Each structure stands twice: as C-alpha cells, then as structure tokens.
Amino acid sequence: MRQRNPRNPLSSSVFLYTVLTLLAIFLIVWTFITNNKQEYYTKTEYLLGTYVTVRVNGDNTSPVLLANAAFKEIKRIDKKFGNNNGIIGELNSSAGEWVEIDQETAFLLKSAIDVAKNTGGAFDPTLYPIIRLWGFDDINAEKRVPSSDEIEEALMSIGYENIELSPEGKRVRLLNGAQIDLSGIAKGYAVDMAIKKIKSIDESATGFIDAGGDIGIIGPKFGSRPWVIGIRHPRSEDADKVIDYVYMYDGAIATSGDYERFFEVDGVRYHHIFDPETGYPADNGVISSTVIHKSAMLADAYATAAFVLGDSPGVTFFPRFGALAFLVKKDLTVFKNAGFEVYLNK
Ligand code: ADP
Ligand code: MG
C-alpha cells in the first residue's frame, strides 16, 4: 500500500485549490483594473451654438481633467470668434479701417480665405450681411425671406477678396463694407484646438470630440480600434437614423445639412447654407455634405463649400486639397470622391 509523505503538511489537492483560487482572484482584479483604464469619460455642453461632446481617456491623466481642459479651450474660441463677438465684432464695425489682430486671428482668417480661393468662392467668410438679412445670424433673430432688392444690396459687399490681410499678418482691413462670419469654420477650428490641448496634457489620450457634427478624433478607441461614425440620414425624423457608417482612427469628419437650421414658407425650405453668388440658400441638389480631412477646421469649411458646389464638376477636385466628400442628393442618391470608400470599411 502507498502512503502519503508525512513530511508534506499540505496535501497536493489543497495546494492546487489554493493556487487556483489565488489565480482567479488575481484575474478578477486584473480585469477590473484594465477595464477601468479603458472606460471612456463623456461630457456634453452647449457651446458654439450646438451640443459639444467630448469622449476621452488617457493613460496618464484623469479623463475628467482632459475633458474640462478641452471645454475650456472651446469656450475661449467661442468667445473670441463667435458670431459678431470679440474680434469679429470689432472687425465688423471697423468701417474699412486697419485693425490690429493676433497670430491666431490671422491664421483663422488666412485659412478661411484659402478655402474660399480653393473653392472658387463657394465658401465665403464675408457672408455675414446675407446671413443676417435672412435671420440666421442668431437663433433668436426673426427668420424671413428678404426682397430681391435687399439681397442685391447685401451682395454688393460680399466677396473674400474684400478681406485685406497685411503681408506680415498683423493687421486686417475690410473693404467695400464687407463683414465677416466665421461660423462655417470656427467650430472645426475649436475641435482641432481642443484636441491639441488634450494631447499637450496627455499624449496617450484617445477618444473624439463632436461639435454638432464636426468630429475630430483624439485617438483610436482603446488605442487600436476605429470609432464608428454614423452619417445622419438627412430626411429622417429620427435623428439617430443613419445613411452610412464611416470608420475612423484619426483625422476629422464634418457634415453640413439643410435639416440643421431652416424655416419653411409656403412649403419651401430655406436653410442656413448660402450660395455666395445668389444670396439665396444653396440649391445645387445637395441636402447633406460630409467631408473627411486631416484637420477638423478644414473638414468643416470644405463641407460647407461642398454643400454649395454639388458634384458636377463641384467637389470632384476636393482630393487635391486633402478633402474627401460624400454628398447626399435630393433623390437620396450619394456621390463620393474616389478614396472616400476606404473609410466605409472597417
Ligand atoms: P453647421 O453650423 O450646420 O454645422 P456649417 O458648418 O455648414 O453648418 O456652417 C454654416 C454656417 O456658416 C451658417 O450658419 C452661416 O453662418 C455660415 N455660412 C453659410 N453659408 C456659407 C458659405 N457659403 N460660406 C461660408 N460660411 C457660410
Ligand atoms: Mg462647415
């Protein structure tokens, strides 16, 4: 008969159970710790005339701190470049005099002028008089269809060539009574800057910022997976209905739609994206335009331009400027720049 070794106080099965139990406890604790690390913090605030959501996490910093830093930066930009506030208000009442500007203002104005040039003026940062005439300068302003005389008159001061930046970028002057509205580019700029702020605090941060459809990626989900972004169906009552999905690891995507801000008179929809040539809401067959670009600022501005331009020839030259467009047309057919489809697959 075999006998147990009397020198071993633990029977081998007790030893085995102890090891297994410790291993199980370790696994549970480990899973808890790593899961916690991967959990995203999400915060939404009403800024820049829309709901802004920051979804973020970082290895080295509290995500709450990162989100708060992002919101602080967005608030700063909203105050500085929002409609007729801050420096824009000062410029709009400068009556053709030179106005001193800082580097940031010069950068944003120059970027807006570049997009205007690249899109043959479809994006135009001097549309303020037209936008105010229709009542789209303020959510509380009365919206109405102006007379054609009023539109003709307002159009006289419109044109990005009326923004004169001094060569060293320290001063600007508005010619021909021009007035500025940066709403078509400032939201995207705010997203870029907020991401920059987050990254300066914690380089490992990942997540995204969504400012009313202008989305910038901070970094891939859990460091390796794409963020799945739905392009809203432009003719569904259900705001969650999606026409297609894109998968993004980095960069930015912006959508402009005629469903975002509009009013109706006698069954006609008048929306907030204007054709700088006519002074009327753009009517080139597009009801929603989405643009992917490395920069959220440029995605924003090119998306506005894409809405005005349409697809023939319209946005066909966009890839030259690093922009890829996805247009939904009135009949709900879609036009995409070659290359956009890369983002439609995981
Ligand atoms: P949203 O605010 O719906 O995201 P956009 O980014 O397209 O839309 O910006 C639209 C805003 O830009 C309008 O509310 C108006 O203030 C301004 N805007 C309208 N048409 C143009 C245009 N052709 N070029 C530049 N800015 C425009
Ligand atoms: Mg835009």
mmCIF file of C-alpha atoms and ligand atoms in Angstrom:
data_model
loop_
_atom_site.group_PDB
_atom_site.id
_atom_site.type_symbol
_atom_site.label_atom_id
_atom_site.label_comp_id
_atom_site.label_asym_id
_atom_site.label_seq_id
_atom_site.Cartn_x
_atom_site.Cartn_y
_atom_site.Cartn_z
ATOM 1 C CA MET A 1 0.000 0.000 0.000
ATOM 2 C CA ARG A 2 1.219 3.512 -0.863
ATOM 3 C CA GLN A 3 1.408 6.017 1.945
ATOM 4 C CA ARG A 4 1.326 9.795 1.876
ATOM 5 C CA ASN A 5 4.547 11.542 2.511
ATOM 6 C CA PRO A 6 4.195 12.535 6.177
ATOM 7 C CA ARG A 7 6.678 15.408 5.692
ATOM 8 C CA ASN A 8 4.303 17.370 3.391
ATOM 9 C CA PRO A 9 1.761 19.250 5.566
ATOM 10 C CA LEU A 10 -0.383 20.248 2.556
ATOM 11 C CA SER A 11 -1.971 17.554 0.553
ATOM 12 C CA SER A 12 -1.356 18.146 -3.137
ATOM 13 C CA SER A 13 -5.070 18.808 -3.848
ATOM 14 C CA VAL A 14 -5.348 21.522 -1.175
ATOM 15 C CA PHE A 15 -2.259 23.119 -2.644
ATOM 16 C CA LEU A 16 -3.780 23.011 -6.117
ATOM 17 C CA TYR A 17 -7.061 24.610 -4.942
ATOM 18 C CA THR A 18 -5.172 27.390 -3.176
ATOM 19 C CA VAL A 19 -3.185 28.207 -6.275
ATOM 20 C CA LEU A 20 -6.312 28.160 -8.465
ATOM 21 C CA THR A 21 -8.250 30.412 -6.062
ATOM 22 C CA LEU A 22 -5.408 32.931 -5.910
ATOM 23 C CA LEU A 23 -5.162 32.879 -9.686
ATOM 24 C CA ALA A 24 -8.917 33.503 -10.028
ATOM 25 C CA ILE A 25 -8.755 36.436 -7.600
ATOM 26 C CA PHE A 26 -5.797 37.858 -9.463
ATOM 27 C CA LEU A 27 -7.629 37.545 -12.803
ATOM 28 C CA ILE A 28 -10.744 39.280 -11.476
ATOM 29 C CA VAL A 29 -8.710 42.165 -10.016
ATOM 30 C CA TRP A 30 -6.618 42.452 -13.177
ATOM 31 C CA THR A 31 -9.669 42.504 -15.447
ATOM 32 C CA PHE A 32 -11.232 45.163 -13.225
ATOM 33 C CA ILE A 33 -8.128 47.345 -13.336
ATOM 34 C CA THR A 34 -7.628 47.112 -17.110
ATOM 35 C CA ASN A 35 -11.332 47.611 -17.818
ATOM 36 C CA ASN A 36 -11.369 50.660 -15.662
ATOM 37 C CA LYS A 37 -8.442 52.008 -17.581
ATOM 38 C CA GLN A 38 -10.326 51.557 -20.843
ATOM 39 C CA GLU A 39 -13.501 53.218 -19.745
ATOM 40 C CA TYR A 40 -14.245 56.472 -21.555
ATOM 41 C CA TYR A 41 -15.462 59.587 -19.834
ATOM 42 C CA THR A 42 -18.131 61.510 -21.783
ATOM 43 C CA LYS A 43 -19.331 65.053 -21.214
ATOM 44 C CA THR A 44 -21.677 67.237 -23.281
ATOM 45 C CA GLU A 45 -22.133 71.014 -23.117
ATOM 46 C CA TYR A 46 -23.998 73.557 -25.243
ATOM 47 C CA LEU A 47 -21.341 75.721 -26.924
ATOM 48 C CA LEU A 48 -20.675 77.239 -30.375
ATOM 49 C CA GLY A 49 -24.447 77.172 -30.923
ATOM 50 C CA THR A 50 -24.605 73.390 -30.710
ATOM 51 C CA TYR A 51 -24.105 70.391 -28.427
ATOM 52 C CA VAL A 52 -20.445 69.578 -27.998
ATOM 53 C CA THR A 53 -19.496 66.116 -26.730
ATOM 54 C CA VAL A 54 -16.034 65.179 -25.533
ATOM 55 C CA ARG A 55 -15.337 61.449 -25.094
ATOM 56 C CA VAL A 56 -11.860 60.877 -23.798
ATOM 57 C CA ASN A 57 -9.474 58.710 -21.828
ATOM 58 C CA GLY A 58 -5.719 58.810 -21.219
ATOM 59 C CA ASP A 59 -3.142 56.606 -19.550
ATOM 60 C CA ASN A 60 -1.505 59.355 -17.547
ATOM 61 C CA THR A 61 -4.216 61.867 -16.678
ATOM 62 C CA SER A 62 -7.758 61.838 -15.320
ATOM 63 C CA PRO A 63 -10.186 61.921 -18.258
ATOM 64 C CA VAL A 64 -12.326 64.432 -16.348
ATOM 65 C CA LEU A 65 -9.400 66.815 -16.302
ATOM 66 C CA LEU A 66 -8.774 66.240 -20.031
ATOM 67 C CA ALA A 67 -12.427 66.908 -20.923
ATOM 68 C CA ASN A 68 -12.514 70.057 -18.792
ATOM 69 C CA ALA A 69 -9.365 71.370 -20.477
ATOM 70 C CA ALA A 70 -10.997 70.723 -23.875
ATOM 71 C CA PHE A 71 -14.176 72.587 -22.906
ATOM 72 C CA LYS A 72 -12.172 75.499 -21.563
ATOM 73 C CA GLU A 73 -10.386 75.798 -24.905
ATOM 74 C CA ILE A 74 -13.647 75.552 -26.889
ATOM 75 C CA LYS A 75 -15.215 78.259 -24.696
ATOM 76 C CA ARG A 76 -12.242 80.511 -25.321
ATOM 77 C CA ILE A 77 -12.590 80.125 -29.101
ATOM 78 C CA ASP A 78 -16.378 80.528 -28.989
ATOM 79 C CA LYS A 79 -15.981 83.812 -27.153
ATOM 80 C CA LYS A 80 -13.225 85.032 -29.424
ATOM 81 C CA PHE A 81 -14.613 84.065 -32.851
ATOM 82 C CA GLY A 82 -18.332 83.530 -32.272
ATOM 83 C CA ASN A 83 -20.840 85.471 -34.328
ATOM 84 C CA ASN A 84 -20.129 89.161 -34.152
ATOM 85 C CA ASN A 85 -18.445 88.715 -30.748
ATOM 86 C CA GLY A 86 -14.920 89.611 -29.765
ATOM 87 C CA ILE A 87 -12.537 90.342 -32.590
ATOM 88 C CA ILE A 88 -15.147 89.606 -35.288
ATOM 89 C CA GLY A 89 -17.498 92.224 -33.825
ATOM 90 C CA GLU A 90 -14.609 94.674 -33.734
ATOM 91 C CA LEU A 91 -13.745 93.976 -37.371
ATOM 92 C CA ASN A 92 -17.372 94.229 -38.480
ATOM 93 C CA SER A 93 -17.687 97.709 -37.035
ATOM 94 C CA SER A 94 -14.274 98.918 -38.188
ATOM 95 C CA ALA A 95 -15.660 100.795 -41.218
ATOM 96 C CA GLY A 96 -12.758 99.970 -43.505
ATOM 97 C CA GLU A 97 -10.021 100.951 -41.044
ATOM 98 C CA TRP A 98 -6.991 98.751 -40.379
ATOM 99 C CA VAL A 99 -7.414 96.641 -37.242
ATOM 100 C CA GLU A 100 -4.561 95.014 -35.302
ATOM 101 C CA ILE A 101 -5.004 91.256 -34.968
ATOM 102 C CA ASP A 102 -3.151 88.491 -33.138
ATOM 103 C CA GLN A 103 -1.495 85.472 -34.758
ATOM 104 C CA GLU A 104 -4.436 83.175 -34.094
ATOM 105 C CA THR A 105 -6.938 85.508 -35.761
ATOM 106 C CA ALA A 106 -4.593 85.901 -38.726
ATOM 107 C CA PHE A 107 -4.290 82.106 -39.018
ATOM 108 C CA LEU A 108 -8.061 81.545 -38.953
ATOM 109 C CA LEU A 109 -8.745 84.350 -41.447
ATOM 110 C CA LYS A 110 -5.992 83.129 -43.744
ATOM 111 C CA SER A 111 -7.334 79.567 -43.573
ATOM 112 C CA ALA A 112 -10.845 80.807 -44.414
ATOM 113 C CA ILE A 113 -9.518 82.837 -47.354
ATOM 114 C CA ASP A 114 -7.538 79.819 -48.630
ATOM 115 C CA VAL A 115 -10.650 77.612 -48.630
ATOM 116 C CA ALA A 116 -12.574 80.410 -50.335
ATOM 117 C CA LYS A 117 -9.914 80.589 -53.063
ATOM 118 C CA ASN A 118 -9.718 76.808 -53.450
ATOM 119 C CA THR A 119 -13.495 76.512 -53.837
ATOM 120 C CA GLY A 120 -13.950 79.422 -56.236
ATOM 121 C CA GLY A 121 -15.730 81.367 -53.504
ATOM 122 C CA ALA A 122 -18.323 78.665 -52.652
ATOM 123 C CA PHE A 123 -17.077 79.004 -49.097
ATOM 124 C CA ASP A 124 -17.070 82.697 -48.278
ATOM 125 C CA PRO A 125 -16.237 84.154 -44.848
ATOM 126 C CA THR A 126 -17.766 87.541 -45.769
ATOM 127 C CA LEU A 127 -21.376 86.328 -45.974
ATOM 128 C CA TYR A 128 -22.414 87.997 -42.726
ATOM 129 C CA PRO A 129 -24.719 90.651 -44.319
ATOM 130 C CA ILE A 130 -26.641 87.930 -46.203
ATOM 131 C CA ILE A 131 -26.843 85.659 -43.179
ATOM 132 C CA ARG A 132 -28.146 88.497 -41.010
ATOM 133 C CA LEU A 133 -30.683 89.508 -43.649
ATOM 134 C CA TRP A 134 -32.239 86.030 -43.563
ATOM 135 C CA GLY A 135 -32.083 85.925 -39.763
ATOM 136 C CA PHE A 136 -29.557 83.087 -39.475
ATOM 137 C CA ASP A 137 -27.032 85.169 -37.519
ATOM 138 C CA ASP A 138 -28.757 84.383 -34.224
ATOM 139 C CA ILE A 139 -31.176 81.643 -33.134
ATOM 140 C CA ASN A 140 -33.444 84.335 -31.701
ATOM 141 C CA ALA A 141 -33.436 86.511 -34.827
ATOM 142 C CA GLU A 142 -36.608 86.654 -36.921
ATOM 143 C CA LYS A 143 -36.253 84.422 -39.987
ATOM 144 C CA ARG A 144 -37.769 85.753 -43.202
ATOM 145 C CA VAL A 145 -37.389 85.725 -46.986
ATOM 146 C CA PRO A 146 -35.867 89.114 -47.922
ATOM 147 C CA SER A 147 -36.849 91.002 -51.071
ATOM 148 C CA SER A 148 -34.610 90.596 -54.130
ATOM 149 C CA ASP A 149 -33.591 94.274 -53.754
ATOM 150 C CA GLU A 150 -32.387 93.648 -50.223
ATOM 151 C CA ILE A 151 -30.411 90.635 -51.414
ATOM 152 C CA GLU A 152 -28.878 92.571 -54.315
ATOM 153 C CA GLU A 153 -27.781 95.289 -51.942
ATOM 154 C CA ALA A 154 -26.274 92.891 -49.404
ATOM 155 C CA LEU A 155 -24.421 91.034 -52.176
ATOM 156 C CA MET A 156 -22.509 94.209 -53.094
ATOM 157 C CA SER A 157 -20.225 93.872 -50.056
ATOM 158 C CA ILE A 158 -19.746 90.121 -50.343
ATOM 159 C CA GLY A 159 -16.502 88.553 -51.531
ATOM 160 C CA TYR A 160 -13.489 87.145 -49.731
ATOM 161 C CA GLU A 161 -11.225 89.468 -51.778
ATOM 162 C CA ASN A 162 -12.613 92.222 -49.560
ATOM 163 C CA ILE A 163 -10.567 90.887 -46.648
ATOM 164 C CA GLU A 164 -7.156 92.507 -46.858
ATOM 165 C CA LEU A 165 -4.531 90.932 -44.617
ATOM 166 C CA SER A 166 -1.292 92.877 -44.251
ATOM 167 C CA PRO A 167 1.678 90.844 -45.588
ATOM 168 C CA GLU A 168 3.091 90.163 -42.117
ATOM 169 C CA GLY A 169 -0.401 89.155 -40.892
ATOM 170 C CA LYS A 170 -0.577 91.682 -38.079
ATOM 171 C CA ARG A 171 -3.404 93.843 -39.399
ATOM 172 C CA VAL A 172 -6.568 93.369 -41.400
ATOM 173 C CA ARG A 173 -8.899 95.723 -43.207
ATOM 174 C CA LEU A 174 -12.367 95.055 -44.646
ATOM 175 C CA LEU A 175 -13.066 96.714 -47.976
ATOM 176 C CA ASN A 176 -16.387 97.620 -49.619
ATOM 177 C CA GLY A 177 -18.331 97.385 -46.353
ATOM 178 C CA ALA A 178 -17.541 93.663 -46.013
ATOM 179 C CA GLN A 179 -18.460 91.907 -42.763
ATOM 180 C CA ILE A 180 -17.225 88.579 -41.509
ATOM 181 C CA ASP A 181 -18.942 85.403 -40.285
ATOM 182 C CA LEU A 182 -16.676 82.512 -39.367
ATOM 183 C CA SER A 183 -19.449 80.086 -38.288
ATOM 184 C CA GLY A 184 -18.620 77.775 -41.198
ATOM 185 C CA ILE A 185 -15.036 77.191 -39.989
ATOM 186 C CA ALA A 186 -14.734 78.184 -36.279
ATOM 187 C CA LYS A 187 -16.419 75.068 -34.890
ATOM 188 C CA GLY A 188 -13.913 72.821 -36.668
ATOM 189 C CA TYR A 189 -11.054 75.046 -35.522
ATOM 190 C CA ALA A 190 -12.283 74.757 -31.927
ATOM 191 C CA VAL A 191 -12.272 70.942 -32.266
ATOM 192 C CA ASP A 192 -8.678 70.958 -33.592
ATOM 193 C CA MET A 193 -7.506 73.229 -30.786
ATOM 194 C CA ALA A 194 -9.283 71.253 -28.059
ATOM 195 C CA ILE A 195 -7.633 68.056 -29.326
ATOM 196 C CA LYS A 196 -4.272 69.808 -29.353
ATOM 197 C CA LYS A 197 -4.876 70.899 -25.766
ATOM 198 C CA ILE A 198 -5.751 67.350 -24.651
ATOM 199 C CA LYS A 199 -2.677 65.924 -26.384
ATOM 200 C CA SER A 200 -0.420 68.539 -24.783
ATOM 201 C CA ILE A 201 -1.567 67.318 -21.365
ATOM 202 C CA ASP A 202 -1.576 63.582 -22.117
ATOM 203 C CA GLU A 203 -0.053 62.383 -25.340
ATOM 204 C CA SER A 204 -1.563 58.916 -24.837
ATOM 205 C CA ALA A 205 -5.147 60.271 -24.818
ATOM 206 C CA THR A 206 -7.697 58.691 -27.143
ATOM 207 C CA GLY A 207 -11.344 59.448 -27.923
ATOM 208 C CA PHE A 208 -13.133 62.053 -30.030
ATOM 209 C CA ILE A 209 -14.786 65.463 -29.916
ATOM 210 C CA ASP A 210 -18.119 66.006 -31.659
ATOM 211 C CA ALA A 211 -19.244 69.611 -32.082
ATOM 212 C CA GLY A 212 -22.677 69.287 -33.698
ATOM 213 C CA GLY A 213 -21.495 67.018 -36.494
ATOM 214 C CA ASP A 214 -17.915 68.294 -36.734
ATOM 215 C CA ILE A 215 -15.940 65.389 -35.320
ATOM 216 C CA GLY A 216 -12.212 65.224 -34.603
ATOM 217 C CA ILE A 217 -10.552 62.006 -33.488
ATOM 218 C CA ILE A 218 -8.231 62.283 -30.470
ATOM 219 C CA GLY A 219 -7.022 58.733 -30.938
ATOM 220 C CA PRO A 220 -8.336 55.243 -31.812
ATOM 221 C CA LYS A 221 -10.776 53.520 -29.477
ATOM 222 C CA PHE A 222 -8.802 51.693 -26.774
ATOM 223 C CA GLY A 223 -5.685 52.623 -28.754
ATOM 224 C CA SER A 224 -6.327 50.284 -31.671
ATOM 225 C CA ARG A 225 -9.928 50.226 -32.857
ATOM 226 C CA PRO A 226 -11.710 52.655 -35.182
ATOM 227 C CA TRP A 227 -14.500 54.938 -33.996
ATOM 228 C CA VAL A 228 -17.684 54.117 -35.878
ATOM 229 C CA ILE A 229 -19.388 57.307 -37.016
ATOM 230 C CA GLY A 230 -22.872 57.349 -38.497
ATOM 231 C CA ILE A 231 -23.644 59.861 -41.241
ATOM 232 C CA ARG A 232 -27.106 61.049 -40.385
ATOM 233 C CA HIS A 233 -29.949 60.301 -42.780
ATOM 234 C CA PRO A 234 -30.880 63.805 -43.978
ATOM 235 C CA ARG A 235 -34.579 63.054 -44.442
ATOM 236 C CA SER A 236 -35.497 61.063 -41.367
ATOM 237 C CA GLU A 237 -37.498 62.411 -38.452
ATOM 238 C CA ASP A 238 -35.424 60.052 -36.365
ATOM 239 C CA ALA A 239 -32.173 61.916 -35.638
ATOM 240 C CA ASP A 240 -30.455 58.571 -34.989
ATOM 241 C CA LYS A 241 -31.206 57.137 -38.434
ATOM 242 C CA VAL A 242 -28.019 56.715 -40.398
ATOM 243 C CA ILE A 243 -27.399 56.654 -44.173
ATOM 244 C CA ASP A 244 -23.922 55.109 -43.886
ATOM 245 C CA TYR A 245 -21.121 54.447 -41.418
ATOM 246 C CA VAL A 246 -17.502 55.536 -41.558
ATOM 247 C CA TYR A 247 -14.647 54.049 -39.538
ATOM 248 C CA MET A 248 -12.003 56.459 -38.331
ATOM 249 C CA TYR A 249 -8.729 56.039 -36.452
ATOM 250 C CA ASP A 250 -7.615 59.666 -36.775
ATOM 251 C CA GLY A 251 -8.354 62.887 -38.633
ATOM 252 C CA ALA A 252 -11.719 64.585 -38.782
ATOM 253 C CA ILE A 253 -15.119 64.460 -40.435
ATOM 254 C CA ALA A 254 -17.729 67.213 -40.734
ATOM 255 C CA THR A 255 -21.304 67.212 -42.003
ATOM 256 C CA SER A 256 -23.460 70.136 -43.134
ATOM 257 C CA GLY A 257 -27.134 69.528 -43.789
ATOM 258 C CA ASP A 258 -30.191 71.531 -44.816
ATOM 259 C CA TYR A 259 -32.050 69.930 -41.869
ATOM 260 C CA GLU A 260 -29.885 71.582 -39.212
ATOM 261 C CA ARG A 261 -31.257 75.114 -39.355
ATOM 262 C CA PHE A 262 -34.111 76.080 -41.624
ATOM 263 C CA PHE A 263 -37.559 77.622 -41.818
ATOM 264 C CA GLU A 264 -40.394 76.997 -44.242
ATOM 265 C CA VAL A 265 -42.643 79.423 -46.099
ATOM 266 C CA ASP A 266 -45.381 78.105 -48.411
ATOM 267 C CA GLY A 267 -43.830 74.651 -48.337
ATOM 268 C CA VAL A 268 -40.390 75.900 -49.412
ATOM 269 C CA ARG A 269 -37.449 75.124 -47.148
ATOM 270 C CA TYR A 270 -34.967 77.968 -46.577
ATOM 271 C CA HIS A 271 -31.823 76.678 -44.876
ATOM 272 C CA HIS A 272 -28.655 78.210 -43.417
ATOM 273 C CA ILE A 273 -26.042 77.454 -46.089
ATOM 274 C CA PHE A 274 -25.922 80.196 -48.689
ATOM 275 C CA ASP A 275 -24.697 80.409 -52.231
ATOM 276 C CA PRO A 276 -22.436 83.488 -52.192
ATOM 277 C CA GLU A 277 -23.255 84.109 -55.869
ATOM 278 C CA THR A 278 -27.004 84.400 -55.445
ATOM 279 C CA GLY A 279 -27.502 85.302 -51.780
ATOM 280 C CA TYR A 280 -30.139 82.534 -51.549
ATOM 281 C CA PRO A 281 -29.856 79.196 -49.734
ATOM 282 C CA ALA A 282 -27.627 76.961 -51.865
ATOM 283 C CA ASP A 283 -29.707 74.846 -54.223
ATOM 284 C CA ASN A 284 -27.376 72.613 -56.157
ATOM 285 C CA GLY A 285 -29.211 69.376 -55.487
ATOM 286 C CA VAL A 286 -27.356 68.582 -52.247
ATOM 287 C CA ILE A 287 -29.189 68.026 -48.949
ATOM 288 C CA SER A 288 -26.237 66.881 -46.876
ATOM 289 C CA SER A 289 -22.480 67.093 -47.369
ATOM 290 C CA THR A 290 -19.814 65.275 -45.390
ATOM 291 C CA VAL A 291 -16.085 65.860 -45.704
ATOM 292 C CA ILE A 292 -13.161 63.905 -44.280
ATOM 293 C CA HIS A 293 -9.935 65.858 -43.771
ATOM 294 C CA LYS A 294 -6.893 65.651 -41.503
ATOM 295 C CA SER A 295 -7.966 68.909 -39.890
ATOM 296 C CA ALA A 296 -11.429 69.448 -38.377
ATOM 297 C CA MET A 297 -11.222 73.128 -39.309
ATOM 298 C CA LEU A 298 -10.777 72.271 -42.988
ATOM 299 C CA ALA A 299 -13.304 69.399 -42.902
ATOM 300 C CA ASP A 300 -15.812 71.945 -41.548
ATOM 301 C CA ALA A 301 -15.117 74.617 -44.165
ATOM 302 C CA TYR A 302 -14.927 72.197 -47.108
ATOM 303 C CA ALA A 303 -18.194 70.540 -46.013
ATOM 304 C CA THR A 304 -19.935 73.919 -46.163
ATOM 305 C CA ALA A 305 -18.387 74.551 -49.603
ATOM 306 C CA ALA A 306 -19.368 71.053 -50.799
ATOM 307 C CA PHE A 307 -22.981 71.786 -49.981
ATOM 308 C CA VAL A 308 -22.863 74.857 -52.236
ATOM 309 C CA LEU A 309 -20.877 73.217 -55.055
ATOM 310 C CA GLY A 310 -22.644 69.911 -55.618
ATOM 311 C CA ASP A 311 -20.981 67.160 -57.628
ATOM 312 C CA SER A 312 -20.667 68.165 -61.267
ATOM 313 C CA PRO A 313 -17.985 69.313 -61.506
ATOM 314 C CA GLY A 314 -18.353 70.639 -57.942
ATOM 315 C CA VAL A 315 -16.366 68.687 -55.387
ATOM 316 C CA THR A 316 -14.566 66.468 -57.906
ATOM 317 C CA PHE A 317 -11.340 68.469 -57.326
ATOM 318 C CA PHE A 318 -11.521 68.229 -53.494
ATOM 319 C CA PRO A 319 -8.922 65.441 -53.093
ATOM 320 C CA ARG A 320 -6.327 67.925 -54.358
ATOM 321 C CA PHE A 321 -6.836 69.812 -51.090
ATOM 322 C CA GLY A 322 -6.807 66.716 -48.886
ATOM 323 C CA ALA A 323 -10.608 66.668 -48.650
ATOM 324 C CA LEU A 324 -12.880 63.702 -49.470
ATOM 325 C CA ALA A 325 -16.570 64.422 -49.920
ATOM 326 C CA PHE A 326 -19.722 62.321 -49.500
ATOM 327 C CA LEU A 327 -22.821 64.120 -50.808
ATOM 328 C CA VAL A 328 -26.421 63.074 -50.349
ATOM 329 C CA LYS A 329 -28.632 64.488 -53.062
ATOM 330 C CA LYS A 330 -32.330 65.338 -53.165
ATOM 331 C CA ASP A 331 -33.269 61.938 -54.586
ATOM 332 C CA LEU A 332 -31.189 60.363 -51.761
ATOM 333 C CA THR A 333 -28.522 59.115 -54.160
ATOM 334 C CA VAL A 334 -24.959 59.526 -52.967
ATOM 335 C CA PHE A 335 -21.871 60.965 -54.653
ATOM 336 C CA LYS A 336 -18.451 60.101 -53.198
ATOM 337 C CA ASN A 337 -14.943 61.260 -54.120
ATOM 338 C CA ALA A 338 -12.713 58.340 -55.091
ATOM 339 C CA GLY A 339 -10.950 57.339 -51.873
ATOM 340 C CA PHE A 340 -13.874 58.020 -49.553
ATOM 341 C CA GLU A 341 -14.889 54.348 -49.703
ATOM 342 C CA VAL A 342 -11.724 53.442 -47.776
ATOM 343 C CA TYR A 343 -13.452 54.907 -44.707
ATOM 344 C CA LEU A 344 -16.653 52.936 -45.281
ATOM 345 C CA ASN A 345 -14.900 49.670 -44.408
ATOM 346 C CA LYS A 346 -13.526 48.589 -41.074
HETATM 347 P P1 ADP B 1 -23.492 73.819 -39.257
HETATM 348 O O1 ADP B 1 -23.428 75.024 -38.370
HETATM 349 O O2 ADP B 1 -24.843 73.367 -39.557
HETATM 350 O O3 ADP B 1 -22.537 72.731 -38.892
HETATM 351 P P2 ADP B 1 -21.772 74.762 -41.381
HETATM 352 O O4 ADP B 1 -20.501 74.355 -40.808
HETATM 353 O O5 ADP B 1 -22.026 74.356 -42.770
HETATM 354 O O6 ADP B 1 -23.042 74.309 -40.632
HETATM 355 O O7 ADP B 1 -21.808 76.340 -41.278
HETATM 356 C C1 ADP B 1 -22.947 77.018 -41.638
HETATM 357 C C2 ADP B 1 -22.814 78.428 -41.167
HETATM 358 O O8 ADP B 1 -21.785 79.090 -41.904
HETATM 359 C C3 ADP B 1 -24.090 79.185 -41.416
HETATM 360 O O9 ADP B 1 -24.922 79.204 -40.290
HETATM 361 C C4 ADP B 1 -23.583 80.576 -41.775
HETATM 362 O O10 ADP B 1 -23.376 81.328 -40.602
HETATM 363 C C5 ADP B 1 -22.252 80.299 -42.439
HETATM 364 N N1 ADP B 1 -22.359 80.097 -43.889
HETATM 365 C C6 ADP B 1 -23.470 79.846 -44.637
HETATM 366 N N2 ADP B 1 -23.164 79.690 -45.938
HETATM 367 C C7 ADP B 1 -21.818 79.834 -46.020
HETATM 368 C C8 ADP B 1 -20.885 79.795 -47.104
HETATM 369 N N3 ADP B 1 -21.270 79.560 -48.360
HETATM 370 N N4 ADP B 1 -19.580 80.019 -46.808
HETATM 371 C C9 ADP B 1 -19.166 80.258 -45.554
HETATM 372 N N5 ADP B 1 -19.987 80.304 -44.488
HETATM 373 C C10 ADP B 1 -21.300 80.108 -44.723
HETATM 374 MG MG MG B 2 -18.964 73.787 -42.001
#
